[in-house]
mmCIF file of C-alpha atoms in Angstrom:
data_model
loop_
_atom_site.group_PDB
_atom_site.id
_atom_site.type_symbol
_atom_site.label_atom_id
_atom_site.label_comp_id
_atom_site.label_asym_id
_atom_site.label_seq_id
_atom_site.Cartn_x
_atom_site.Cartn_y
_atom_site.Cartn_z
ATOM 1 C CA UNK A 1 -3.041 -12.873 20.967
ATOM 2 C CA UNK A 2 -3.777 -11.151 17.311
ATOM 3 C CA UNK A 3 -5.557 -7.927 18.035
ATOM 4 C CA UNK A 4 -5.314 -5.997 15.007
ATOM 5 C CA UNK A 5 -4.421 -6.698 11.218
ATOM 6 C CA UNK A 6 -2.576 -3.912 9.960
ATOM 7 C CA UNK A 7 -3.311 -3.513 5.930
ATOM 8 C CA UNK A 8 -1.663 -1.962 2.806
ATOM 9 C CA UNK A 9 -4.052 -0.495 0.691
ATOM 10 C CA UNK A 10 -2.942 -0.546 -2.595
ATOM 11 C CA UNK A 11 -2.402 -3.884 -4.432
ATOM 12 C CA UNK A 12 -3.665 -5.605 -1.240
ATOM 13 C CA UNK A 13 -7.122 -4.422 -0.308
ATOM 14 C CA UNK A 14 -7.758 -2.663 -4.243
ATOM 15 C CA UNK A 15 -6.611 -2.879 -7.506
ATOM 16 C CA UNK A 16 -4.909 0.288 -7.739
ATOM 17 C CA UNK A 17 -1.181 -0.018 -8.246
ATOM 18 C CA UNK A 18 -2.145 -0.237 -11.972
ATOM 19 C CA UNK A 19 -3.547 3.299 -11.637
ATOM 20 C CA UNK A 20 -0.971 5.028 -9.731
ATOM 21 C CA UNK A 21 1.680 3.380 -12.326
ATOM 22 C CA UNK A 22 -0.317 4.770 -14.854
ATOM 23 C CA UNK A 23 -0.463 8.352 -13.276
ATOM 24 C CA UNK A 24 3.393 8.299 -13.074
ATOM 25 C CA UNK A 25 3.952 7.079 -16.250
ATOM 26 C CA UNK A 26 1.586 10.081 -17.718
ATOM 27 C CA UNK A 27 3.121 12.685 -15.804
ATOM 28 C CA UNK A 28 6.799 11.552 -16.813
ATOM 29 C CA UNK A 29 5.946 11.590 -20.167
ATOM 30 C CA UNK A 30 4.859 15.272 -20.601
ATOM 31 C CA UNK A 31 8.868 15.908 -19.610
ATOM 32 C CA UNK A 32 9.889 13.059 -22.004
ATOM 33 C CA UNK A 33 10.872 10.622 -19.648
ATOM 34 C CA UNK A 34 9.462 7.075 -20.581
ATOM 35 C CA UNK A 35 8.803 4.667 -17.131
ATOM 36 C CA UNK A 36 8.771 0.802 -17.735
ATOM 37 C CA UNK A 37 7.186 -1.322 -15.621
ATOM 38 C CA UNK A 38 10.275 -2.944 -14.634
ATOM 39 C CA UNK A 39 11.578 0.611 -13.361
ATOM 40 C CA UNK A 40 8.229 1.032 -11.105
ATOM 41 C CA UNK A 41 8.875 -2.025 -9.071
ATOM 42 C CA UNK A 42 12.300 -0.970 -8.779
ATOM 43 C CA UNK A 43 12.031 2.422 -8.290
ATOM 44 C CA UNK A 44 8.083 2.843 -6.298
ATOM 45 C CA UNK A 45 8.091 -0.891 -4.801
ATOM 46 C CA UNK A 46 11.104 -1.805 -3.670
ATOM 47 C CA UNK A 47 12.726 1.460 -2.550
ATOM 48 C CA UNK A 48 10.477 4.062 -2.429
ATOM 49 C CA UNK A 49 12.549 6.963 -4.042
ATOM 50 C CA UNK A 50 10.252 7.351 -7.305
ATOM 51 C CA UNK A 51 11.623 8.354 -10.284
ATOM 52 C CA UNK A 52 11.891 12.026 -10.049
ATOM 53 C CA UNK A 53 15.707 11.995 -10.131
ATOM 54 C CA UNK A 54 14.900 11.391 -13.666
ATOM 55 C CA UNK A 55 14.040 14.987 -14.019
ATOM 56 C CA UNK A 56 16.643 16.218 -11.862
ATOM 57 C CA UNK A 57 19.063 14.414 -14.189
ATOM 58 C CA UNK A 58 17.891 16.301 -16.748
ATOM 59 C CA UNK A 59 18.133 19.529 -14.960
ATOM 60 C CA UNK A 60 15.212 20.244 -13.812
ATOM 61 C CA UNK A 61 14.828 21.879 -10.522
ATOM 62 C CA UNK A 62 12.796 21.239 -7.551
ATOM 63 C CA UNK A 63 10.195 23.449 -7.991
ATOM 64 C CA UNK A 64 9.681 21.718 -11.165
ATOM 65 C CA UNK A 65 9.599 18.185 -9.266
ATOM 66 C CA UNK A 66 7.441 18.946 -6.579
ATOM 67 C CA UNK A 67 4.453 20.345 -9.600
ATOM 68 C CA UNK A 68 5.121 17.154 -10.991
ATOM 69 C CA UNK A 69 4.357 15.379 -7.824
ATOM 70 C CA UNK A 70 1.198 17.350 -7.631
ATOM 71 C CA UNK A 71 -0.426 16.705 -11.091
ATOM 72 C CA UNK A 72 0.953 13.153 -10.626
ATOM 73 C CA UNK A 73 -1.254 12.989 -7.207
ATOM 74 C CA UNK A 74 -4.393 14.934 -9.254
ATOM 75 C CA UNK A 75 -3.707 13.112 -11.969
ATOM 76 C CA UNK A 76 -3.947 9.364 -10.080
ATOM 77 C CA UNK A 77 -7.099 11.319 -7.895
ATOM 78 C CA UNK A 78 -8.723 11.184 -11.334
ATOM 79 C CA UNK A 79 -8.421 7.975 -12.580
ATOM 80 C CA UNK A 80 -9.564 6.558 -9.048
ATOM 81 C CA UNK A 81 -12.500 8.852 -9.537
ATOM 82 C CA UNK A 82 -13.255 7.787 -13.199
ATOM 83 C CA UNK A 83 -12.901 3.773 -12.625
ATOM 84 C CA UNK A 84 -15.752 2.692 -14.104
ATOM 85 C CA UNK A 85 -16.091 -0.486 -11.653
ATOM 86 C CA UNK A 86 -15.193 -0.815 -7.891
ATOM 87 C CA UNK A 87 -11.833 -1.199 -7.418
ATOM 88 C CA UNK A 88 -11.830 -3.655 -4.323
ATOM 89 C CA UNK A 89 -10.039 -6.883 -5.492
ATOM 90 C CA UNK A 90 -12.926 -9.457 -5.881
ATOM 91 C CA UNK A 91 -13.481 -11.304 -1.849
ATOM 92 C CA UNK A 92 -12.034 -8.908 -0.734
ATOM 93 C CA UNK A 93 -15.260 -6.775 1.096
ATOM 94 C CA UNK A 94 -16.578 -10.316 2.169
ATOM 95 C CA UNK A 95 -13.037 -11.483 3.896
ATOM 96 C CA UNK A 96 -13.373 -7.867 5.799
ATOM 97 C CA UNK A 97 -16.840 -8.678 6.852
ATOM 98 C CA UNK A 98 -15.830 -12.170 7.894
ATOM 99 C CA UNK A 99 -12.615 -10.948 9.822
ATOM 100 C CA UNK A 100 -14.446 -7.668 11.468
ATOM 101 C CA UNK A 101 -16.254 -9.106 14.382
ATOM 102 C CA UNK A 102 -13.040 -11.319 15.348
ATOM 103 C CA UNK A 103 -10.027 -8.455 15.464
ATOM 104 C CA UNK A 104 -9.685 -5.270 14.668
ATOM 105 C CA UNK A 105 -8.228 -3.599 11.770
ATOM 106 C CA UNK A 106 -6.542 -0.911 10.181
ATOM 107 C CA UNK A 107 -5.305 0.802 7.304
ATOM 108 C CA UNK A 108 -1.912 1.628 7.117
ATOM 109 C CA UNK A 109 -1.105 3.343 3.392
ATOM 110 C CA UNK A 110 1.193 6.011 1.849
ATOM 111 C CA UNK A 111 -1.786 6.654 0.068
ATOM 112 C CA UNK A 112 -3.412 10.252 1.144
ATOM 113 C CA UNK A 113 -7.277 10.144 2.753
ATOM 114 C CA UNK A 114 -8.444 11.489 -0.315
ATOM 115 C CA UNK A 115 -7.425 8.250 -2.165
ATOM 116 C CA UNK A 116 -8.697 5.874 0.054
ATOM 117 C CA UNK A 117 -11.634 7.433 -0.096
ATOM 118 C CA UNK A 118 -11.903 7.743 -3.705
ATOM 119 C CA UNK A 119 -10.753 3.915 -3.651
ATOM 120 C CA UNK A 120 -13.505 2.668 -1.241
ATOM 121 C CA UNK A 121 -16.605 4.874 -2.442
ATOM 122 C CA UNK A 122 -18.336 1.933 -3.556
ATOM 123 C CA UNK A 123 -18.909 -1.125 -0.825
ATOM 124 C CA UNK A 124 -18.290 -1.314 2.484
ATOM 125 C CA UNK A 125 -14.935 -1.763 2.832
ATOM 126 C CA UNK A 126 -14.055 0.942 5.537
ATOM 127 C CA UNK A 127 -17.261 -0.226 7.416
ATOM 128 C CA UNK A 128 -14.912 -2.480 8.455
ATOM 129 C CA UNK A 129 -11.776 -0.963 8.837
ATOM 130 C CA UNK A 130 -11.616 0.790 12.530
ATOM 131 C CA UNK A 131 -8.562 3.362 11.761
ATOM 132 C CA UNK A 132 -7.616 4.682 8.320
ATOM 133 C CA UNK A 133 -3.645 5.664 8.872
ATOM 134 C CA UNK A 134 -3.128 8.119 5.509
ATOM 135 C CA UNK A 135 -0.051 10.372 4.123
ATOM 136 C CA UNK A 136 0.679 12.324 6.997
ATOM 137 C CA UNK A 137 3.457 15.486 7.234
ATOM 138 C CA UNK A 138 6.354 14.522 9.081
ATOM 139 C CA UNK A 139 6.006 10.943 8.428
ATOM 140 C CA UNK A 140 8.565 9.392 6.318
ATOM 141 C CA UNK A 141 6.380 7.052 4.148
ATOM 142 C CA UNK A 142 7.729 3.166 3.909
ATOM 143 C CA UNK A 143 10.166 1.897 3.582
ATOM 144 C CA UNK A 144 10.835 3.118 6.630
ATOM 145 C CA UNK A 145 8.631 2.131 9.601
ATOM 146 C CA UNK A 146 7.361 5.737 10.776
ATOM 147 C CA UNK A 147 3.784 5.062 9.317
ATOM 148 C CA UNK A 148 3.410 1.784 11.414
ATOM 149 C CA UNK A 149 4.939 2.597 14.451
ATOM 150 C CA UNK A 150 2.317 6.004 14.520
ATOM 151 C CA UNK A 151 -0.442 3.397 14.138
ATOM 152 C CA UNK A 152 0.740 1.188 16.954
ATOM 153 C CA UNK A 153 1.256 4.330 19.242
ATOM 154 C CA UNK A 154 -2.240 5.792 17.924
ATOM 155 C CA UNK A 155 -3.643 2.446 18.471
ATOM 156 C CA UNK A 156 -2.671 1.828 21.956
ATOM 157 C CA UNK A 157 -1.005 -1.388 20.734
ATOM 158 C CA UNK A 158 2.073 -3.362 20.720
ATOM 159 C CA UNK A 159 4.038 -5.367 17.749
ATOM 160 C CA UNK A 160 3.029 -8.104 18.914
ATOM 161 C CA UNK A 161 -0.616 -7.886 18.987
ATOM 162 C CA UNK A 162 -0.788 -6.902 15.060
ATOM 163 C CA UNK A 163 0.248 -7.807 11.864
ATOM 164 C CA UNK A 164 0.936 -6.381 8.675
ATOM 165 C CA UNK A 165 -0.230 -7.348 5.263
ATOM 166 C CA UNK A 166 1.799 -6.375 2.568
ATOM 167 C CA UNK A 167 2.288 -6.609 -1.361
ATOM 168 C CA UNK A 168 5.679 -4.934 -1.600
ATOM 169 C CA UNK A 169 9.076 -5.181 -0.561
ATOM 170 C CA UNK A 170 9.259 -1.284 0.605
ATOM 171 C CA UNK A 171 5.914 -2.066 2.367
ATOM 172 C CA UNK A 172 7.482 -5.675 3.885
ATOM 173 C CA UNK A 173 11.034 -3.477 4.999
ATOM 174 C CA UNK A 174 8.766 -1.133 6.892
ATOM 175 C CA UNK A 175 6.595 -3.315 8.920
ATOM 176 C CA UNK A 176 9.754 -5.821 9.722
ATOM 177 C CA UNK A 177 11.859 -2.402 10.340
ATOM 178 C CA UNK A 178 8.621 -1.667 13.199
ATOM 179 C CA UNK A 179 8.523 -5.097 14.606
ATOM 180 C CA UNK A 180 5.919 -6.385 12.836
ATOM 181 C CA UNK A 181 5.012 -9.962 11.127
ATOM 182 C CA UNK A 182 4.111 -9.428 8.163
ATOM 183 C CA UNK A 183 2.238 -11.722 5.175
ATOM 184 C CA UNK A 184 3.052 -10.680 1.867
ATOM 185 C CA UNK A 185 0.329 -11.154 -0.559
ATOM 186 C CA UNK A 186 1.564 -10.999 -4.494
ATOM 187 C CA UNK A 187 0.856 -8.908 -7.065
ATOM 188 C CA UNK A 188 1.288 -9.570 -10.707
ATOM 189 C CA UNK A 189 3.585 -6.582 -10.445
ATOM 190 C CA UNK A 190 6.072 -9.025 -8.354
ATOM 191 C CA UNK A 191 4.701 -12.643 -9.694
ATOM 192 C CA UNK A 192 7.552 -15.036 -7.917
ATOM 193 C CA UNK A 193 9.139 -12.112 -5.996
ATOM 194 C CA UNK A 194 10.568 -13.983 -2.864
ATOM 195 C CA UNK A 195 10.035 -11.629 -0.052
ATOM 196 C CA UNK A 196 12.484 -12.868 2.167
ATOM 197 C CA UNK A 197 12.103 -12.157 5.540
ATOM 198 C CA UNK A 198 8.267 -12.314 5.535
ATOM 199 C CA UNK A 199 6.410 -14.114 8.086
ATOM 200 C CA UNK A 200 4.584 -15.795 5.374
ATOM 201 C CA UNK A 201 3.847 -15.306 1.518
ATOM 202 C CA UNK A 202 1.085 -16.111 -0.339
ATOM 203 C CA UNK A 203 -0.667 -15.872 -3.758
ATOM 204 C CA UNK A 204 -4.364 -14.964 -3.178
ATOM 205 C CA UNK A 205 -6.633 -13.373 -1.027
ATOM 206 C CA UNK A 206 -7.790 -17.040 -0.159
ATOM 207 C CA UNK A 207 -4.267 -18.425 1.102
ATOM 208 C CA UNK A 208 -4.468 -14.793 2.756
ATOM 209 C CA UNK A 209 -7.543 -15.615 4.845
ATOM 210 C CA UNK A 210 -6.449 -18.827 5.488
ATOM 211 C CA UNK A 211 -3.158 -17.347 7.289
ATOM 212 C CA UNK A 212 -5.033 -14.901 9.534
ATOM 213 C CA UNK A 213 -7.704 -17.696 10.577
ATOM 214 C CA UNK A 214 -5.065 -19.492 11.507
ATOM 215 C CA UNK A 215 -3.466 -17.064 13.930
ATOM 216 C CA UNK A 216 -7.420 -16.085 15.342
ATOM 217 C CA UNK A 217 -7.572 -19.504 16.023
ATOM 218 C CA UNK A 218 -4.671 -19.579 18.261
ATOM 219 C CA UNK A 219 -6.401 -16.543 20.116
#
């Protein structure tokens, strides 16, 4: 039985993988360091390591990095803040309101709480969502599977009640890594990416809802 859908945030529930690309890429470039798009997927989407060893190539130490980090975060705080339109992929509030009263759900994001909120100011998206699971010390963000398997514990709830939706491969490594099936929804960041090992992939929000009535119906 499907109790809970576990979501990504970013690039599944909101268009916002644009803006944090665009944060990093500002931030980089006050040290001279120019970030492609094909180096985000590589280095932010599939591995997670970011592309601070950029700067550490270069010499510059830690203390350096981790201010970087921090006007990268302010810096991607204000852009969320300044979007001129809500930043909820279109369907996306009325799938949650369709999906609500049949399972519950959560968010499960490397994203801190300040984001999401930021994110999800306008609408009612977290009117639907029963658990927001945010950056958290301690937690080693995905790919690795701490930040799911601290929402199944928090949740009371096994693998195999849940799954996880996904639009990246770090994202699909950690819920796989924690047990999970996972869809994987794609972004134009990762048009034709294969996602192997996914439960099931798919290429809008429709094919998306499709999948998960499909499971509720099997409840």
């Amino acid at each position: 039985m499907l109790k809970a859908i576990l979501w990504d945030n970013d690039g599944v529930l909101s268009d916002t993988e644009r803006l944090f690309f665009d944060a990093n890429r500002r931030v980089l470039a006050d040290y001279g360091i120019a970030l492609a798009h094909a180096d985000y997927v590589a280095w932010y989407l599939e591995d997670s390591r970011g592309a601070w060893h950029l700067m550490r190539a270069r010499g510059l130490g830690e203390d350096v990095v981790a201010e970087a980090r921090r006007a990268r975060d302010a810096c991607y705080a204000d852009l969320l803040a300044g979007a001129a339109a809500p930043l909820t992929f279109p369907g996306v509030e009325a799938m949650l309101a369709r999906l609500a009263p049949r399972v519950g759900m959560s968010i499960v994001t490397a994203s801190f709480a300040e984001h999401i909120a930021l994110t999800h100011r306008h609408g009612r998206v977290l009117d639907h969502i029963g658990s927001v699971f945010a950056r958290e010390e301690g937690i080693r963000p995905k790919p690795h599977p701490d930040p799911y398997l601290h929402a199944l514990r928090r949740l009371g709830l096994h693998a195999d009640d849940c799954i996880a939706v996904e639009d990246s491969p770090r994202g699909l490594a950690a819920a796989r890594e924690a047990g999970l099936r996972c869809i994987a929804l794609r972004s134009p960041l990762l048009d034709g990416y294969a996602f192997e090992g996914a439960w099931r992939v798919v290429d809008t929000h429709a094919a998306l809802e499709r999948e998960l009535n499909e499971l509720l119906a099997a409840n």
